Coordinates of C-alpha atoms and ligand atoms in Angstrom, one line a residue:
X1 CA -4.7 222.3 -97.0
X2 CA -0.8 222.9 -96.7
X3 CA 1.0 224.4 -99.7
X4 CA 2.3 222.0 -102.0
X5 CA 5.3 222.9 -104.0
X6 CA 7.4 221.3 -106.8
X7 CA 11.1 220.7 -106.4
X8 CA 13.4 218.8 -109.0
X9 CA 10.7 216.3 -110.3
X10 CA 8.6 215.7 -107.1
X11 CA 5.6 217.5 -105.3
X12 CA 6.0 217.8 -101.3
X13 CA 4.8 220.3 -98.6
X14 CA 6.5 223.6 -98.5
X15 CA 8.0 222.9 -95.2
X16 CA 9.5 219.9 -96.6
X17 CA 11.4 221.5 -99.7
X18 CA 15.3 221.7 -99.1
X19 CA 17.7 223.3 -101.4
X20 CA 21.5 222.9 -100.6
X21 CA 23.3 226.0 -99.6
X22 CA 25.6 225.6 -102.5
X23 CA 22.8 226.2 -104.9
X24 CA 24.1 229.0 -107.2
X25 CA 20.5 230.8 -106.8
X26 CA 21.3 231.1 -103.2
X27 CA 25.2 231.9 -103.4
X28 CA 25.0 234.3 -106.7
X29 CA 21.3 234.7 -107.4
X30 CA 22.2 232.8 -110.5
X31 CA 18.5 231.9 -111.8
X32 CA 15.5 233.3 -113.3
X33 CA 11.7 233.3 -112.4
X34 CA 8.2 233.6 -113.8
X35 CA 5.1 234.7 -112.3
X36 CA 1.8 233.5 -113.7
X37 CA -1.6 234.7 -112.4
X38 CA -4.4 232.2 -112.2
X39 CA -8.0 233.2 -112.2
X40 CA -10.8 230.5 -111.5
X41 CA -8.1 227.8 -111.8
X42 CA -7.2 229.0 -115.1
X43 CA -3.5 230.3 -115.9
X44 CA -3.9 233.7 -117.5
X45 CA -1.5 234.3 -120.7
X46 CA 0.4 231.0 -120.2
X47 CA 1.9 231.0 -123.5
X48 CA 3.3 234.6 -123.2
X49 CA 4.8 233.9 -119.7
X50 CA 6.3 230.6 -121.0
X51 CA 7.7 232.4 -124.0
X52 CA 9.5 235.0 -121.7
X53 CA 10.5 232.6 -119.2
X54 CA 12.5 230.6 -122.2
X55 CA 13.9 234.2 -123.2
X56 CA 15.2 234.6 -119.8
X57 CA 16.9 231.1 -119.8
X58 CA 18.6 232.0 -123.3
X59 CA 19.7 235.5 -121.6
X60 CA 21.5 233.7 -118.8
X61 CA 22.7 230.8 -121.1
X62 CA 20.8 228.2 -119.3
X63 CA 19.4 225.3 -121.1
X64 CA 15.5 225.4 -120.9
X65 CA 14.9 222.3 -118.7
X66 CA 11.4 221.4 -119.5
X67 CA 9.4 221.4 -122.7
X68 CA 6.4 224.1 -122.8
X69 CA 4.0 221.0 -122.4
X70 CA 5.9 219.9 -119.3
X71 CA 5.7 223.3 -117.8
X72 CA 2.0 223.5 -118.6
X73 CA 1.5 220.1 -117.0
X74 CA 3.5 221.2 -113.7
X75 CA 1.7 224.6 -113.6
X76 CA -1.9 222.7 -113.8
X77 CA -0.8 220.1 -111.1
X78 CA 0.4 223.1 -108.8
X79 CA -2.8 224.8 -109.4
X80 CA -5.1 221.7 -108.6
X81 CA -3.0 220.8 -105.8
X82 CA -3.4 224.1 -104.0
X83 CA -6.2 225.7 -102.4
X84 CA -7.9 228.8 -103.9
X85 CA -9.4 229.5 -107.4
X86 CA -7.2 232.5 -107.9
X87 CA -3.4 231.7 -107.5
X88 CA -0.3 233.1 -108.2
X89 CA 2.1 230.4 -109.7
X90 CA 5.9 231.0 -109.2
X91 CA 8.4 229.1 -111.3
X92 CA 12.2 229.5 -110.7
X93 CA 15.1 227.7 -112.3
X94 CA 18.6 228.2 -111.0
X95 CA 22.0 226.9 -112.2
X96 CA 22.1 224.4 -109.8
X97 CA 24.4 223.1 -106.9
X98 CA 28.3 223.5 -107.4
X99 CA 31.4 224.5 -105.7
X100 CA 31.4 228.3 -105.3
X101 CA 33.1 229.6 -108.5
X102 CA 31.7 232.8 -110.6
X103 CA 32.3 231.0 -114.1
X104 CA 29.7 228.5 -114.8
X105 CA 30.0 224.7 -113.5
X106 CA 30.1 221.9 -116.0
X107 CA 27.5 219.2 -116.0
X108 CA 25.3 220.5 -113.0
X109 CA 21.7 219.9 -112.9
X110 CA 19.5 223.0 -112.8
X111 CA 17.3 223.2 -109.7
X112 CA 13.8 223.7 -110.8
X113 CA 11.2 224.9 -108.2
X114 CA 7.6 225.7 -108.3
X115 CA 4.9 227.0 -105.8
X116 CA 1.6 228.6 -105.5
X117 CA 0.3 231.3 -103.2
X118 CA -3.1 232.9 -103.2
X119 CA -3.5 235.8 -105.7
X120 CA -4.7 238.7 -104.1
X121 CA -5.6 241.3 -106.7
X122 CA -6.0 244.9 -105.5
X123 CA -9.0 245.6 -103.1
X124 CA -11.7 248.0 -104.6
X125 CA -10.7 250.6 -102.4
X126 CA -7.1 250.6 -103.7
X127 CA -8.6 250.7 -107.3
X128 CA -10.8 253.8 -106.7
X129 CA -8.4 255.7 -104.7
X130 CA -5.1 254.9 -106.3
X131 CA -1.7 254.5 -104.7
X132 CA 1.0 256.6 -103.6
X133 CA 4.6 256.4 -105.5
X134 CA 7.9 258.1 -105.2
X135 CA 10.6 258.7 -107.8
X136 CA 14.1 257.5 -107.5
X137 CA 16.9 257.1 -109.9
X138 CA 17.2 253.5 -111.4
X139 CA 20.7 252.3 -110.5
X140 CA 19.8 248.8 -111.4
X141 CA 22.0 246.7 -113.9
X142 CA 21.5 247.0 -117.7
X143 CA 19.7 243.7 -118.3
X144 CA 16.6 244.5 -116.6
X145 CA 14.7 242.9 -119.3
X146 CA 15.7 239.5 -117.9
X147 CA 13.5 238.1 -115.1
X148 CA 16.3 237.2 -112.9
X149 CA 16.3 236.2 -109.1
X150 CA 19.1 238.8 -108.7
X151 CA 16.6 241.3 -107.4
X152 CA 18.9 243.2 -104.7
X153 CA 18.5 246.3 -106.7
X154 CA 14.8 246.1 -107.0
X155 CA 14.6 245.3 -103.3
X156 CA 16.6 248.1 -102.2
X157 CA 14.3 250.5 -104.4
X158 CA 11.2 248.9 -103.1
X159 CA 12.0 249.5 -99.5
X160 CA 12.9 253.0 -100.1
X161 CA 9.1 253.3 -101.3
X162 CA 8.0 251.3 -98.2
X163 CA 9.9 253.6 -95.9
X164 CA 8.1 256.5 -97.4
X165 CA 4.9 254.8 -97.0
X166 CA 4.5 254.4 -100.8
X167 CA 3.5 251.2 -102.8
X168 CA 6.0 251.6 -105.5
X169 CA 8.9 253.7 -107.0
X170 CA 8.7 255.2 -110.5
X171 CA 12.2 255.2 -111.9
X172 CA 14.3 257.4 -114.1
X173 CA 17.5 256.7 -115.8
X174 CA 19.3 259.5 -117.6
X175 CA 15.9 261.6 -116.9
X176 CA 13.9 259.1 -118.8
X177 CA 11.0 257.0 -117.4
X178 CA 12.1 253.2 -117.1
X179 CA 9.8 251.4 -114.5
X180 CA 8.6 250.5 -111.1
X181 CA 10.6 248.0 -108.8
X182 CA 8.0 245.4 -109.6
X183 CA 6.0 247.0 -112.3
X184 CA 5.6 248.6 -115.6
X185 CA 4.7 252.4 -115.6
X186 CA 2.5 254.4 -118.0
X187 CA 1.6 257.9 -118.1
X188 CA -1.2 259.8 -119.6
X189 CA -0.7 263.2 -121.0
X190 CA -3.6 265.2 -122.9
X191 CA -5.8 261.8 -123.3
X192 CA -2.8 259.9 -124.7
X193 CA -1.2 256.8 -122.9
X194 CA 2.6 256.7 -123.3
X195 CA 4.7 253.7 -122.6
X196 CA 8.4 253.5 -122.6
X197 CA 9.5 251.1 -125.2
X198 CA 10.6 247.6 -124.4
X199 CA 14.4 247.7 -124.1
X200 CA 17.0 246.3 -122.0
X201 CA 16.2 248.9 -119.3
X202 CA 12.8 247.5 -118.5
X203 CA 11.1 243.9 -117.9
X204 CA 8.7 243.2 -120.8
X205 CA 5.7 242.9 -118.8
X206 CA 2.8 240.7 -119.8
X207 CA 0.2 243.1 -118.4
X208 CA 2.1 245.8 -120.3
X209 CA 1.3 243.9 -123.8
X210 CA -2.3 243.5 -122.5
X211 CA -2.8 247.2 -121.8
X212 CA -1.3 248.2 -125.0
X213 CA -3.3 245.4 -127.0
X214 CA -6.4 246.8 -125.1
X215 CA -5.6 250.6 -126.2
X216 CA -5.0 249.4 -129.8
X217 CA -8.2 247.2 -129.9
X218 CA -10.4 250.0 -128.3
X219 CA -9.0 253.3 -129.9
X220 CA -7.4 254.4 -126.8
X221 CA -4.7 257.0 -128.0
X222 CA -1.4 255.6 -127.2
X223 CA 2.3 256.0 -128.2
X224 CA 5.3 253.7 -127.4
X225 CA 8.1 256.1 -127.0
X226 CA 10.8 257.4 -124.4
X227 CA 9.2 259.5 -121.5
X228 CA 11.0 262.2 -120.1
X229 CA 11.1 262.9 -116.1
X230 CA 9.5 266.3 -117.0
X231 CA 6.5 264.4 -118.7
X232 CA 6.1 262.0 -115.9
X233 CA 6.1 264.9 -113.3
X234 CA 3.5 266.9 -115.4
X235 CA 1.5 264.0 -116.2
X236 CA -2.5 263.8 -116.0
X237 CA -2.4 260.3 -114.9
X238 CA 0.3 257.6 -114.0
X239 CA -0.5 253.9 -113.8
X240 CA 1.7 251.0 -112.7
X241 CA 0.8 247.6 -114.1
X242 CA 1.7 244.0 -113.3
X243 CA 0.3 240.5 -113.1
X244 CA -0.5 240.9 -109.4
X245 CA -1.4 244.6 -109.4
X246 CA -3.2 244.5 -112.8
X247 CA -3.4 248.1 -113.8
X248 CA -3.6 250.5 -110.7
X249 CA -3.5 254.6 -110.8
X250 CA -0.8 256.5 -108.9
X251 CA -2.5 259.0 -107.4
X252 CA 0.3 260.9 -105.5
X253 CA 4.1 261.1 -106.8
X254 CA 6.5 262.2 -104.4
X255 CA 3.8 263.4 -102.0
X256 CA 1.9 265.7 -104.8
X257 CA -1.1 264.8 -106.6
X258 CA -0.9 263.5 -110.0
X259 CA -3.6 265.4 -112.0
X260 CA -6.6 265.7 -109.9
X261 CA -5.3 263.3 -107.1
X262 CA -7.8 260.9 -108.3
X263 CA -7.6 258.0 -110.6
X264 CA -8.4 259.5 -114.0
X265 CA -10.8 259.0 -116.7
X266 CA -8.4 257.1 -119.2
X267 CA -7.4 254.8 -116.2
X268 CA -11.0 254.1 -115.3
X269 CA -11.7 253.1 -118.9
X270 CA -8.4 251.0 -119.1
X271 CA -9.2 249.3 -115.8
X272 CA -12.9 248.3 -116.9
X273 CA -11.3 247.0 -120.4
X274 CA -8.9 245.0 -118.5
X275 CA -11.4 243.3 -116.2
X276 CA -13.6 242.6 -119.1
X277 CA -10.9 241.1 -121.1
X278 CA -10.0 238.9 -118.1
X279 CA -13.6 237.6 -117.8
X280 CA -13.7 236.9 -121.6
X281 CA -10.5 235.0 -121.5
X282 CA -11.7 232.9 -118.4
X283 CA -15.0 232.2 -119.9
X284 CA -13.4 230.7 -123.3
X285 CA -11.0 228.7 -121.0
X286 CA -13.7 227.3 -118.9
Ligands
LIG301 N1 8.7 245.2 -114.2 C1 9.5 244.5 -113.1 C2 10.8 244.9 -112.7 C3 8.6 243.4 -112.5 O1 9.3 242.7 -111.5 C4 7.2 243.2 -113.0 C5 6.6 242.1 -112.3 N2 7.0 240.8 -112.6 C6 6.9 243.8 -113.9 C7 7.6 244.9 -114.6 C8 5.3 243.7 -114.6 O2 5.4 242.3 -115.4 P1 4.2 241.6 -115.4 O3 3.3 242.3 -116.0 O4 4.5 240.5 -116.4 O5 3.8 241.1 -114.2

C-alpha cells in the first residue's frame, strides 16, 4: 500500500505530491505543523492537538484554514487511507506561494499538507535501559512555544546529540532547563517530579500535559517551576516526553550515569500509568 497524502484539498500518492519552489514554507520556513499519534486507528488527544495547532496559526498571524470538524475528517481520512493501526499524522500549513519578500503577501492561499507514517513507539529494550542525552545551550529563538516548521535550531542541536551517539539534547537557557530538541524534559529529585513551566521558551507538549495530569491524579509529588542546571546535573531521574517517545528515561547525561544509571522507580510508575491511560482512552474510543 503506497502512502497517501493530502495536499490542498486532494488525496494523492506521496510521490505525486508537489509544492511550488516559491512556497514560503520552502523559502522561509514560514509555516506551522502538528503531529498527532494514532493508536489502533484512533487519534490520541485530538482536541488538544487541534487547539495547539490553532494557537500556532494565531501566533504567526495565519488564518486557521479549516474548521476543527474539517481537520478531524481529514485526519480520519488519512488514517483510513494509510496502512498500520498505529500511525503518526503530520499536518502542516504554510503561508502559501508568493514572490519572495519577507513581509506577508496579500491574498495568498495557504498550502495545506497532511501525511501519515507508521508510529513506532520506543522498543521495550529502550524503555528498560533508558537513553543517552547530552547537554547544550539553548540558542533557539524566543518563540519556542510556536510549533513552527522553522526548525533549523532544533535540527542543529539534535545533530549535536546524534554526533555524540545520544538520542536527545537537554538544553539550558541562562542556566535553567528548557527542553529537548523534540521533546519536553522532566527531572525527579527526592521523589518529586519537576517540570519547567510552559513559557515562550518551551513547546507546550501534549505528552507533558498528560504526564502532569497523571501525576496529579495518582498522587505522584510534582512541581511546575524553573529547574536549575545544577538540579538537572544532580537529578535522581531525567525523563524526555513526546508523542512518539511517550515517556523515556535518560540514563546517561554527558556520558555520566543519571542516578543509578538505570530507569528510576518514579519513571517506572509514570511509564506504567501512561500505558494504562493510553489503553483506557483507546478502549473508550473503540
Ligand atoms: N518540545 C519540542 C521542541 C518538540 O518538537 C516536541 C515534539 N513535538 C515536544 C516538545 C513534545 O511535544 P508533544 O508531547 O506534543 O509531542
